[in-house]
Coordinates of C-alpha atoms in Angstrom, one line a residue:
X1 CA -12.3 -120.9 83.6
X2 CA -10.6 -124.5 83.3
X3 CA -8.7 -125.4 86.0
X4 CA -6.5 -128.6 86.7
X5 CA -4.9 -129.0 90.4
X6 CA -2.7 -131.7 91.4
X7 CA -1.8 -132.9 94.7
X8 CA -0.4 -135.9 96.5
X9 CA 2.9 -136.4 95.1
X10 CA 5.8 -136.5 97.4
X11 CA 9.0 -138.1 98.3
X12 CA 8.6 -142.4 98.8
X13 CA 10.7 -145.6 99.2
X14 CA 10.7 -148.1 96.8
X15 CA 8.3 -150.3 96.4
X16 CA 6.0 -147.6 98.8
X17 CA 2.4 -146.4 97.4
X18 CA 1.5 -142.5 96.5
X19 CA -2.2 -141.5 95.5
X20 CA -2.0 -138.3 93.2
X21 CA -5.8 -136.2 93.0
X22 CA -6.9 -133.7 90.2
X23 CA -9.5 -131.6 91.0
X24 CA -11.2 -130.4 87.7
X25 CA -13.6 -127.8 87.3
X26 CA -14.5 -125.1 84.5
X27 CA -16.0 -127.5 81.3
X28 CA -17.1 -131.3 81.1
X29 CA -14.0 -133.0 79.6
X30 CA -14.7 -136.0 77.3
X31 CA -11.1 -137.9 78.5
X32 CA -9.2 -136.9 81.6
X33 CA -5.9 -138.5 82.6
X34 CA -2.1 -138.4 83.6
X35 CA 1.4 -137.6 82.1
X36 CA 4.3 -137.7 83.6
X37 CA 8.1 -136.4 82.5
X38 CA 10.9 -137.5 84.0
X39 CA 14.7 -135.4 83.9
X40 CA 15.8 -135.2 80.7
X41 CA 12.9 -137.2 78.8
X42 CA 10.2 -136.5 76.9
X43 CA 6.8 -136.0 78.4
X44 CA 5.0 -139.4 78.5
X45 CA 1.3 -140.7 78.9
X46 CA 0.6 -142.8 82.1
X47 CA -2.9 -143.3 82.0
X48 CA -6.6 -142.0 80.8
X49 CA -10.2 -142.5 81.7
X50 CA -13.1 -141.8 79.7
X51 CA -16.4 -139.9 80.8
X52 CA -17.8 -143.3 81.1
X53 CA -15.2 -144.9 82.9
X54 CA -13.4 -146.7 80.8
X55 CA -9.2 -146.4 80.9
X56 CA -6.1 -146.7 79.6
X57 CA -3.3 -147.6 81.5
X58 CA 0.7 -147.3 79.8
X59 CA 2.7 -151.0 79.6
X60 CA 4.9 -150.2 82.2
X61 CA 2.7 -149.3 85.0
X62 CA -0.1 -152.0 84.4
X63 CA -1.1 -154.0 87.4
X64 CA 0.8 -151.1 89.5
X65 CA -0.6 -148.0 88.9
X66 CA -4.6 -147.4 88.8
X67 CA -6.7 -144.4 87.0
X68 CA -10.0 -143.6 88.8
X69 CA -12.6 -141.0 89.2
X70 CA -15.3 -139.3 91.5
X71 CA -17.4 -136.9 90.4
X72 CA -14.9 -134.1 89.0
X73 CA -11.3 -135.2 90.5
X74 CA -9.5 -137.8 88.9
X75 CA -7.1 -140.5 90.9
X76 CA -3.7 -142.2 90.0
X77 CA -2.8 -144.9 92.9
X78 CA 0.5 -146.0 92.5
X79 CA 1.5 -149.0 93.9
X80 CA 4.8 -150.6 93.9
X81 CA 6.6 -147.8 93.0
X82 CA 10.2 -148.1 91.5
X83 CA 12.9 -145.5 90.6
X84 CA 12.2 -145.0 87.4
X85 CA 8.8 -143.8 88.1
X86 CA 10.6 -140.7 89.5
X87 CA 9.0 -137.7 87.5
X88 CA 7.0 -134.8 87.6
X89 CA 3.2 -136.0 86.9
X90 CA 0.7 -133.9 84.9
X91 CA -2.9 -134.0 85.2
X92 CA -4.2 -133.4 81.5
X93 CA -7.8 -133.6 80.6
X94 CA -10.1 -132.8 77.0
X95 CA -13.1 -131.2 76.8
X96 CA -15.9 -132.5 74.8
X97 CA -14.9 -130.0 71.7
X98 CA -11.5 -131.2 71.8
X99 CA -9.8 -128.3 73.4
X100 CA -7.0 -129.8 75.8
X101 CA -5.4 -128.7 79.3
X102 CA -3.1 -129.0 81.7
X103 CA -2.5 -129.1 85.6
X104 CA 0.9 -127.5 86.6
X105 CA 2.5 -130.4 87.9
X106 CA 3.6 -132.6 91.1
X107 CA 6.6 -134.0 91.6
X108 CA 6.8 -137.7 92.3
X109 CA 10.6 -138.8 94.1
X110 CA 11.0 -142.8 94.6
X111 CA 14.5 -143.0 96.5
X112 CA 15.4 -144.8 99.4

């Protein structure tokens, strides 16, 4: 059975740092990453990593936010973080036949 669990997110100042974890288990997933949707807006990509490292990181959080990954739990360190970045963040991740999933979400408050 696929599972996707998030942690980390949390309530932060501006310009304050989060680190957001995805523990995967259940299949070997070809791409793993992160979505986030704010209120009101559509679902959005954040950032990707391939299963050999290589990622993907969405204009508006380049230089701030960083995709890694040890052994089967994927990272997001966000640095910097602004207002706008307030949104619930989705761990997503697709296996090697193409079949997709999704964690259940943790919600990510910058507010001062």
């Amino acid at each position: 059975q696929v599972q996707l669990v998030e942690s980390g997110g949390g309530l932060v100042q501006p310009g304050g740092s989060l680190r957001l974890s995805c523990a995967t288990s259940g299949s070997i997933f070809a791409t793993t990453g992160w979505f986030r949707q704010a209120p009101g807006k559509q679902r959005e990509l954040v950032a990707t990593i391939s299963i050999d490292g290589n990622t993907n990181h969405e204009a508006s959080v380049k230089g701030r936010f960083t995709i890694s990954k040890e052994k089967s739990t994927v990272y997001l360190q966000m640095n910097n973080l602004k207002p706008e970045d307030t949104a619930v963040y989705y761990c997503w991740a697709a296996n090697l036949y193409g079949m997709q999933y999704w964690g259940k979400g943790t919600l990510v408050t910058v507010s001062s």
